[in-house]
PDB file of C-alpha atoms in Angstrom:
ATOM      1  CA  MET Q   1     -10.985 -43.680  16.388  1.00 43.00           C
ATOM      2  CA  ARG Q   2      -7.669 -41.924  15.932  1.00 43.00           C
ATOM      3  CA  SER Q   3      -6.350 -39.693  13.192  1.00 43.00           C
ATOM      4  CA  ASP Q   4      -3.060 -38.308  11.994  1.00 43.00           C
ATOM      5  CA  ALA Q   5      -2.706 -35.200  14.135  1.00 43.00           C
ATOM      6  CA  ILE Q   6      -0.356 -32.337  13.469  1.00 45.00           C
ATOM      7  CA  ARG Q   7       3.068 -33.305  14.717  1.00 49.00           C
ATOM      8  CA  ILE Q   8       4.949 -30.608  16.554  1.00 46.00           C
ATOM      9  CA  ASP Q   9       8.619 -31.450  17.015  1.00 52.00           C
ATOM     10  CA  LYS Q  10      11.200 -29.591  19.052  1.00 48.00           C
ATOM     11  CA  ALA Q  11      12.337 -27.602  16.030  1.00 49.00           C
ATOM     12  CA  THR Q  12       8.936 -25.956  15.575  1.00 51.00           C
ATOM     13  CA  VAL Q  13       7.676 -25.409  19.116  1.00 46.00           C
ATOM     14  CA  ALA Q  14       9.187 -21.927  19.400  1.00 51.00           C
ATOM     15  CA  ALA Q  15       7.452 -20.813  16.206  1.00 52.00           C
ATOM     16  CA  ILE Q  16       3.962 -21.614  17.450  1.00 50.00           C
ATOM     17  CA  THR Q  17       2.094 -19.483  19.912  1.00 51.00           C
ATOM     18  CA  ALA Q  18       1.421 -20.871  23.364  1.00 55.00           C
ATOM     19  CA  ASP Q  19      -2.299 -20.795  22.740  1.00 59.00           C
ATOM     20  CA  ARG Q  20      -2.078 -22.808  19.526  1.00 59.00           C
ATOM     21  CA  LEU Q  21       0.345 -25.262  21.084  1.00 54.00           C
ATOM     22  CA  THR Q  22      -2.037 -25.845  23.980  1.00 58.00           C
ATOM     23  CA  LYS Q  23      -4.900 -26.500  21.601  1.00 60.00           C
ATOM     24  CA  ALA Q  24      -2.792 -28.844  19.486  1.00 54.00           C
ATOM     25  CA  ARG Q  25      -1.786 -30.873  22.535  1.00 53.00           C
ATOM     26  CA  ARG Q  26      -5.396 -31.058  23.668  1.00 57.00           C
ATOM     27  CA  HIS Q  27      -6.348 -32.216  20.187  1.00 53.00           C
ATOM     28  CA  GLN Q  28      -3.735 -34.975  20.236  1.00 49.00           C
ATOM     29  CA  ALA Q  29      -4.779 -36.122  23.683  1.00 46.00           C
ATOM     30  CA  ASN Q  30      -8.501 -36.286  22.941  1.00 48.00           C
ATOM     31  CA  GLN Q  31      -9.303 -38.204  19.784  1.00 39.00           C
ATOM     32  CA  GLN Q  32     -12.490 -39.935  20.940  1.00 35.00           C
ATOM     33  CA  PHE Q  33     -15.269 -38.478  18.828  1.00 36.00           C
ATOM     34  CA  ARG Q  34     -18.964 -38.461  19.576  1.00 35.00           C
ATOM     35  CA  VAL Q  35     -21.066 -41.243  18.065  1.00 31.00           C
ATOM     36  CA  LEU Q  36     -23.291 -39.980  15.278  1.00 32.00           C
ATOM     37  CA  SER Q  37     -26.637 -41.332  14.180  1.00 31.00           C
ATOM     38  CA  THR Q  38     -26.720 -43.403  11.002  1.00 28.00           C
ATOM     39  CA  ASP Q  39     -28.457 -40.696   8.956  1.00 29.00           C
ATOM     40  CA  GLU Q  40     -25.408 -38.381   8.915  1.00 37.00           C
ATOM     41  CA  LYS Q  41     -23.391 -38.081   5.715  1.00 50.00           C
ATOM     42  CA  ILE Q  42     -20.134 -38.827   7.482  1.00 50.00           C
ATOM     43  CA  SER Q  43     -20.501 -41.416  10.198  1.00 48.00           C
ATOM     44  CA  ASN Q  44     -19.349 -44.911  10.970  1.00 46.00           C
ATOM     45  CA  ASN Q  45     -20.458 -46.079   7.519  1.00 52.00           C
ATOM     46  CA  ASP Q  46     -17.967 -43.750   5.778  1.00 62.00           C
ATOM     47  CA  THR Q  47     -14.906 -43.798   7.973  1.00 79.00           C
ATOM     48  CA  TRP Q  48     -12.566 -43.261   5.000  1.00 85.00           C
ATOM     49  CA  LEU Q  49     -14.038 -39.840   4.242  1.00 85.00           C
ATOM     50  CA  THR Q  50     -14.038 -38.928   7.918  1.00 81.00           C
ATOM     51  CA  LYS Q  51     -10.378 -39.830   8.278  1.00 84.00           C
ATOM     52  CA  TYR Q  52      -9.518 -38.036   5.032  1.00 88.00           C
ATOM     53  CA  VAL Q  53     -11.095 -34.765   6.184  1.00 85.00           C
ATOM     54  CA  ILE Q  54      -9.504 -35.005   9.631  1.00 83.00           C
ATOM     55  CA  ARG Q  55      -6.075 -35.801   8.184  1.00 86.00           C
ATOM     56  CA  LYS Q  56      -6.153 -32.831   5.813  1.00 87.00           C
ATOM     57  CA  LEU Q  57      -7.363 -30.503   8.560  1.00 83.00           C
ATOM     58  CA  GLY Q  58      -4.349 -31.684  10.530  1.00 82.00           C
ATOM     59  CA  GLN Q  59      -2.174 -30.542   7.610  1.00 85.00           C
ATOM     60  CA  ASP Q  60      -3.728 -27.043   7.881  1.00 83.00           C
ATOM     61  CA  TRP Q  61      -5.788 -27.402   4.693  1.00 88.00           C
ATOM     62  CA  SER Q  62      -8.947 -25.310   4.420  1.00 85.00           C
ATOM     63  CA  PRO Q  63     -12.364 -26.937   3.807  1.00 86.00           C
ATOM     64  CA  GLU Q  64     -12.331 -25.528   0.270  1.00 89.00           C
ATOM     65  CA  GLN Q  65      -8.929 -27.071  -0.409  1.00 91.00           C
ATOM     66  CA  ILE Q  66     -10.053 -30.407   1.033  1.00 91.00           C
ATOM     67  CA  ALA Q  67     -13.197 -30.463  -1.122  1.00 91.00           C
ATOM     68  CA  GLY Q  68     -11.302 -29.474  -4.263  1.00 93.00           C
ATOM     69  CA  ARG Q  69      -8.553 -32.015  -3.789  1.00 93.00           C
ATOM     70  CA  LEU Q  70     -11.020 -34.780  -2.871  1.00 91.00           C
ATOM     71  CA  LYS Q  71     -12.723 -34.262  -6.225  1.00 90.00           C
ATOM     72  CA  LEU Q  72      -9.399 -34.112  -8.071  1.00 91.00           C
ATOM     73  CA  ASP Q  73      -7.778 -37.170  -6.491  1.00 89.00           C
ATOM     74  CA  HIS Q  74     -10.711 -39.437  -5.660  1.00 89.00           C
ATOM     75  CA  ASN Q  75     -13.637 -38.162  -7.780  1.00 89.00           C
ATOM     76  CA  ARG Q  76     -15.784 -37.714  -4.690  1.00 88.00           C
ATOM     77  CA  SER Q  77     -17.797 -34.599  -3.964  1.00 86.00           C
ATOM     78  CA  ILE Q  78     -18.382 -32.773  -0.717  1.00 86.00           C
ATOM     79  CA  SER Q  79     -19.054 -29.076  -0.293  1.00 85.00           C
ATOM     80  CA  PRO Q  80     -16.757 -26.789   1.728  1.00 85.00           C
ATOM     81  CA  THR Q  81     -19.869 -25.517   3.522  1.00 82.00           C
ATOM     82  CA  THR Q  82     -20.602 -29.025   4.774  1.00 81.00           C
ATOM     83  CA  ILE Q  83     -17.081 -29.370   6.153  1.00 81.00           C
ATOM     84  CA  TYR Q  84     -17.350 -25.972   7.843  1.00 78.00           C
ATOM     85  CA  SER Q  85     -20.642 -27.088   9.378  1.00 73.00           C
ATOM     86  CA  TRP Q  86     -18.997 -30.126  10.971  1.00 72.00           C
ATOM     87  CA  ILE Q  87     -16.085 -28.107  12.265  1.00 71.00           C
ATOM     88  CA  PHE Q  88     -18.115 -25.327  13.802  1.00 65.00           C
ATOM     89  CA  GLY Q  89     -20.606 -27.692  15.419  1.00 58.00           C
ATOM     90  CA  PHE Q  90     -23.797 -26.822  13.544  1.00 44.00           C
ATOM     91  CA  SER Q  91     -26.723 -29.076  14.519  1.00 38.00           C
ATOM     92  CA  ARG Q  92     -25.344 -32.385  15.768  1.00 42.00           C
ATOM     93  CA  PHE Q  93     -22.071 -32.154  13.800  1.00 42.00           C
ATOM     94  CA  ARG Q  94     -19.864 -31.408  16.808  1.00 47.00           C
ATOM     95  CA  TYR Q  95     -17.289 -34.156  16.698  1.00 49.00           C
ATOM     96  CA  LEU Q  96     -14.858 -32.185  14.510  1.00 52.00           C
ATOM     97  CA  SER Q  97     -14.937 -29.031  16.633  1.00 52.00           C
ATOM     98  CA  CYS Q  98     -11.593 -30.001  18.191  1.00 55.00           C
ATOM     99  CA  HIS Q  99     -10.015 -29.253  14.778  1.00 56.00           C
ATOM    100  CA  LEU Q 100     -11.121 -25.627  14.863  1.00 57.00           C
ATOM    101  CA  HIS Q 101      -7.626 -24.369  15.651  1.00 57.00           C
ATOM    102  CA  HIS Q 102      -6.326 -25.671  12.293  1.00 58.00           C
ATOM    103  CA  ILE Q 103      -8.392 -23.074  10.417  1.00 63.00           C
ATOM    104  CA  ARG Q 104      -7.096 -19.576   9.911  1.00 60.00           C
ATOM    105  CA  GLY Q 105      -9.383 -17.180  11.777  1.00 55.00           C
ATOM    106  CA  GLY Q 106     -10.324 -20.269  13.736  1.00 49.00           C
ATOM    107  CA  ASN Q 107     -12.786 -18.760  16.213  1.00 44.00           C
ATOM    108  CA  ARG Q 108     -15.058 -17.365  13.481  1.00 48.00           C
ATOM    109  CA  ARG Q 109     -17.753 -19.207  11.579  1.00 45.00           C
ATOM    110  CA  SER Q 110     -16.399 -18.221   8.203  1.00 45.00           C
ATOM    111  CA  ARG Q 111     -13.340 -16.495   6.930  1.00 42.00           C
ATOM    112  CA  LEU Q 112     -13.687 -12.777   6.879  1.00 37.00           C
ATOM    113  CA  ALA Q 113     -12.572 -11.053   3.702  1.00 31.00           C
ATOM    114  CA  LEU Q 114      -9.125  -9.612   4.137  1.00 32.00           C
ATOM    115  CA  ALA Q 115      -9.437  -5.914   4.984  1.00 33.00           C
ATOM    116  CA  ASN Q 116      -8.474  -3.505   2.223  1.00 37.00           C
ATOM    117  CA  ARG Q 117      -5.149  -1.919   3.022  1.00 37.00           C
ATOM    118  CA  LYS Q 118      -5.356   1.817   2.450  1.00 40.00           C
ATOM    119  CA  ARG Q 119      -2.465   3.257   0.539  1.00 44.00           C
ATOM    120  CA  ARG Q 120      -1.053   6.529   1.793  1.00 44.00           C
ATOM    121  CA  GLU Q 121       0.506   7.414  -1.574  1.00 47.00           C
ATOM    122  CA  GLU Q 122      -1.538   9.293  -4.130  1.00 50.00           C
ATOM    123  CA  TRP Q 123      -2.250   7.577  -7.412  1.00 50.00           C
ATOM    124  CA  LYS Q 124       0.241   9.063  -9.880  1.00 54.00           C
ATOM    125  CA  ASN Q 125       0.325   8.952 -13.649  1.00 57.00           C
ATOM    126  CA  THR Q 126       3.875   7.638 -13.502  1.00 63.00           C
ATOM    127  CA  ILE Q 127       2.758   4.387 -11.870  1.00 72.00           C
ATOM    128  CA  ARG Q 128       2.214   1.488 -14.250  1.00 79.00           C
ATOM    129  CA  SER Q 129      -1.303   0.174 -13.636  1.00 80.00           C
ATOM    130  CA  ILE Q 130      -2.046  -3.491 -13.064  1.00 81.00           C
ATOM    131  CA  GLY Q 131      -4.712  -3.069 -15.725  1.00 81.00           C
ATOM    132  CA  VAL Q 132      -2.061  -3.171 -18.459  1.00 83.00           C
ATOM    133  CA  ARG Q 133      -0.313  -6.242 -17.084  1.00 84.00           C
ATOM    134  CA  PRO Q 134       0.175  -8.877 -19.844  1.00 83.00           C
ATOM    135  CA  ALA Q 135      -2.568 -11.485 -20.096  1.00 81.00           C
ATOM    136  CA  ASN Q 136      -0.166 -14.409 -19.700  1.00 80.00           C
ATOM    137  CA  VAL Q 137       0.727 -13.065 -16.251  1.00 81.00           C
ATOM    138  CA  ASP Q 138      -2.921 -12.994 -15.193  1.00 77.00           C
ATOM    139  CA  LYS Q 139      -3.376 -16.558 -16.436  1.00 76.00           C
ATOM    140  CA  ARG Q 140      -0.174 -17.664 -14.674  1.00 74.00           C
ATOM    141  CA  ALA Q 141       0.929 -19.373 -17.848  1.00 72.00           C
ATOM    142  CA  THR Q 142       4.608 -18.802 -17.080  1.00 76.00           C
ATOM    143  CA  ILE Q 143       6.718 -18.907 -13.938  1.00 76.00           C
ATOM    144  CA  GLY Q 144       8.694 -15.887 -12.812  1.00 77.00           C
ATOM    145  CA  HIS Q 145       6.050 -13.248 -12.065  1.00 81.00           C
ATOM    146  CA  PHE Q 146       5.499 -12.234  -8.466  1.00 80.00           C
ATOM    147  CA  GLU Q 147       3.085 -10.255  -6.323  1.00 82.00           C
ATOM    148  CA  GLY Q 148       4.320  -8.247  -3.383  1.00 79.00           C
ATOM    149  CA  ASP Q 149       3.915  -5.228  -1.148  1.00 76.00           C
ATOM    150  CA  SER Q 150       5.655  -1.949  -1.982  1.00 67.00           C
ATOM    151  CA  ARG Q 151       5.519   1.323  -0.068  1.00 57.00           C
ATOM    152  CA  ASP Q 152       6.453   3.558  -2.987  1.00 53.00           C
ATOM    153  CA  ASN Q 153       7.502   3.615  -6.623  1.00 51.00           C
ATOM    154  CA  LYS Q 154      11.220   3.131  -5.994  1.00 54.00           C
ATOM    155  CA  ALA Q 155      10.977  -0.545  -6.869  1.00 50.00           C
ATOM    156  CA  ASN Q 156       9.851   0.399 -10.373  1.00 52.00           C
ATOM    157  CA  GLY Q 157      13.276   1.185 -11.745  1.00 53.00           C
ATOM    158  CA  GLY Q 158      16.970   0.446 -11.598  1.00 57.00           C
ATOM    159  CA  LYS Q 159      16.621  -3.343 -11.757  1.00 66.00           C
ATOM    160  CA  GLY Q 160      15.207  -3.780 -15.241  1.00 72.00           C
ATOM    161  CA  VAL Q 161      12.012  -5.228 -13.766  1.00 77.00           C
ATOM    162  CA  LYS Q 162       8.570  -3.994 -14.751  1.00 82.00           C
ATOM    163  CA  VAL Q 163       6.374  -3.343 -11.732  1.00 81.00           C
ATOM    164  CA  TYR Q 164       2.598  -3.014 -12.027  1.00 82.00           C
ATOM    165  CA  PHE Q 165       0.689  -1.352  -9.197  1.00 81.00           C
ATOM    166  CA  CYS Q 166      -2.878  -2.148  -8.207  1.00 81.00           C
ATOM    167  CA  HIS Q 167      -5.358   0.686  -7.786  1.00 77.00           C
ATOM    168  CA  PRO Q 168      -5.777   2.451  -4.438  1.00 73.00           C
ATOM    169  CA  TYR Q 169      -7.989   0.507  -2.018  1.00 76.00           C
ATOM    170  CA  HIS Q 170      -7.996  -2.514  -4.381  1.00 80.00           C
ATOM    171  CA  SER Q 171      -5.885  -4.998  -2.455  1.00 79.00           C
ATOM    172  CA  TRP Q 172      -7.784  -7.885  -4.064  1.00 80.00           C
ATOM    173  CA  GLU Q 173      -5.935  -7.104  -7.298  1.00 83.00           C
ATOM    174  CA  ARG Q 174      -2.924  -8.764  -5.677  1.00 84.00           C
ATOM    175  CA  GLY Q 175      -4.899 -11.544  -4.085  1.00 82.00           C
ATOM    176  CA  SER Q 176      -2.073 -14.079  -3.965  1.00 82.00           C
ATOM    177  CA  ASN Q 177       0.069 -11.622  -2.033  1.00 84.00           C
ATOM    178  CA  GLU Q 178      -2.718 -11.001   0.487  1.00 85.00           C
ATOM    179  CA  ASN Q 179      -3.422 -14.713   0.818  1.00 84.00           C
ATOM    180  CA  THR Q 180       0.252 -15.512   1.374  1.00 85.00           C
ATOM    181  CA  ASN Q 181       0.479 -12.811   4.038  1.00 86.00           C
ATOM    182  CA  GLY Q 182      -2.398 -14.510   5.819  1.00 86.00           C
ATOM    183  CA  LEU Q 183      -0.733 -17.909   5.550  1.00 87.00           C
ATOM    184  CA  LEU Q 184       2.480 -16.549   7.015  1.00 88.00           C
ATOM    185  CA  ARG Q 185       0.588 -14.879   9.868  1.00 88.00           C
ATOM    186  CA  PHE Q 186      -1.012 -18.235  10.674  1.00 89.00           C
ATOM    187  CA  TYR Q 187       2.424 -19.640  11.496  1.00 90.00           C
ATOM    188  CA  PHE Q 188       4.116 -16.412  12.577  1.00 89.00           C
ATOM    189  CA  PRO Q 189       1.530 -14.223  14.354  1.00 88.00           C
ATOM    190  CA  LYS Q 190       1.922 -10.533  15.052  1.00 85.00           C
ATOM    191  CA  LYS Q 191       4.090  -9.584  18.026  1.00 85.00           C
ATOM    192  CA  MET Q 192       6.061 -12.799  17.638  1.00 87.00           C
ATOM    193  CA  ASP Q 193       9.748 -12.445  18.522  1.00 89.00           C
ATOM    194  CA  PHE Q 194      11.449 -13.238  15.210  1.00 87.00           C
ATOM    195  CA  GLY Q 195      14.812 -13.039  16.926  1.00 88.00           C
ATOM    196  CA  GLU Q 196      14.092 -16.494  18.315  1.00 88.00           C
ATOM    197  CA  LEU Q 197      13.027 -17.945  14.968  1.00 89.00           C
ATOM    198  CA  THR Q 198      15.411 -20.557  13.568  1.00 92.00           C
ATOM    199  CA  GLN Q 199      15.971 -21.474   9.925  1.00 93.00           C
ATOM    200  CA  SER Q 200      14.570 -24.957  10.512  1.00 93.00           C
ATOM    201  CA  GLN Q 201      11.344 -23.487  11.900  1.00 92.00           C
ATOM    202  CA  LEU Q 202      11.033 -21.161   8.916  1.00 92.00           C
ATOM    203  CA  ASP Q 203      11.704 -24.028   6.492  1.00 93.00           C
ATOM    204  CA  TRP Q 204       9.031 -26.103   8.223  1.00 93.00           C
ATOM    205  CA  ALA Q 205       6.376 -23.393   7.775  1.00 92.00           C
ATOM    206  CA  VAL Q 206       7.351 -22.727   4.147  1.00 92.00           C
ATOM    207  CA  ASP Q 207       7.137 -26.452   3.396  1.00 93.00           C
ATOM    208  CA  ARG Q 208       3.629 -26.578   4.888  1.00 93.00           C
ATOM    209  CA  ILE Q 209       2.536 -23.617   2.742  1.00 92.00           C
ATOM    210  CA  ASN Q 210       4.096 -24.963  -0.458  1.00 92.00           C
ATOM    211  CA  ASN Q 211       2.311 -28.285  -0.006  1.00 93.00           C
ATOM    212  CA  ARG Q 212      -1.178 -26.802   0.445  1.00 91.00           C
ATOM    213  CA  PRO Q 213      -3.369 -27.141  -2.670  1.00 92.00           C
ATOM    214  CA  ARG Q 214      -4.364 -23.854  -4.312  1.00 88.00           C
ATOM    215  CA  LYS Q 215      -7.675 -23.283  -6.071  1.00 87.00           C
ATOM    216  CA  ARG Q 216      -5.940 -20.906  -8.496  1.00 81.00           C
ATOM    217  CA  LEU Q 217      -3.638 -23.772  -9.533  1.00 84.00           C
ATOM    218  CA  GLY Q 218      -6.429 -26.280 -10.107  1.00 88.00           C
ATOM    219  CA  TYR Q 219      -5.894 -27.571  -6.566  1.00 91.00           C
ATOM    220  CA  ARG Q 220      -2.337 -28.537  -7.328  1.00 91.00           C
ATOM    221  CA  THR Q 221       0.184 -27.534  -4.716  1.00 92.00           C
ATOM    222  CA  PRO Q 222       2.626 -24.685  -5.488  1.00 88.00           C
ATOM    223  CA  LYS Q 223       5.455 -27.194  -5.201  1.00 89.00           C
ATOM    224  CA  ARG Q 224       3.897 -29.538  -7.748  1.00 89.00           C
ATOM    225  CA  ALA Q 225       3.036 -26.678 -10.110  1.00 85.00           C
ATOM    226  CA  HIS Q 226       6.619 -25.406  -9.964  1.00 83.00           C
ATOM    227  CA  GLU Q 227       7.999 -28.878 -10.673  1.00 83.00           C
ATOM    228  CA  ALA Q 228       5.675 -29.459 -13.632  1.00 74.00           C
TER     229      ALA Q 228
END
């Protein structure tokens, strides 16, 4: 059995760490999976679902994204926990363990919650709280509102843009920003030499991120949501 593996062309090699590249090559070279007994949910009697999960893992989708999109596109249900179980080799489900490197935080059995980033600035009355942000922004009913990191209050004036700050030690109040940081770190890890990064490599990573389904968008991709 073979699957669509992640394709790494010459334009993207420099943007991927040596460790991840080695794992990807090993994954491409070894596509012979273990034979499962007939009582498993995904086995030889459901090769379509097996191939679907493997293909989406190869596109760097998370188990939650795979499960959500499977329900949306094909009206079939599978839990993210089940997919994680296959990947991490629980019980006899070991034949997907070679796809572990496609998952962010890949050597852990579940994603750890992103650590709260402590702010060094004191909470001031002059800062506009995220608690008074308009409801249509929270619901993402309109395009044009952004989340980002800011070291001080200088970004709050001079441009005619209203900036709302989350509370100290409440990084989850800008969850999309934190999630996007994690996605970028997946492709561009810390200590990477950005001086060697080319525009084509950056475009490749951005395209991968913009074509990942988001739970917050009803499992549509950011690209599709923006085009709608």
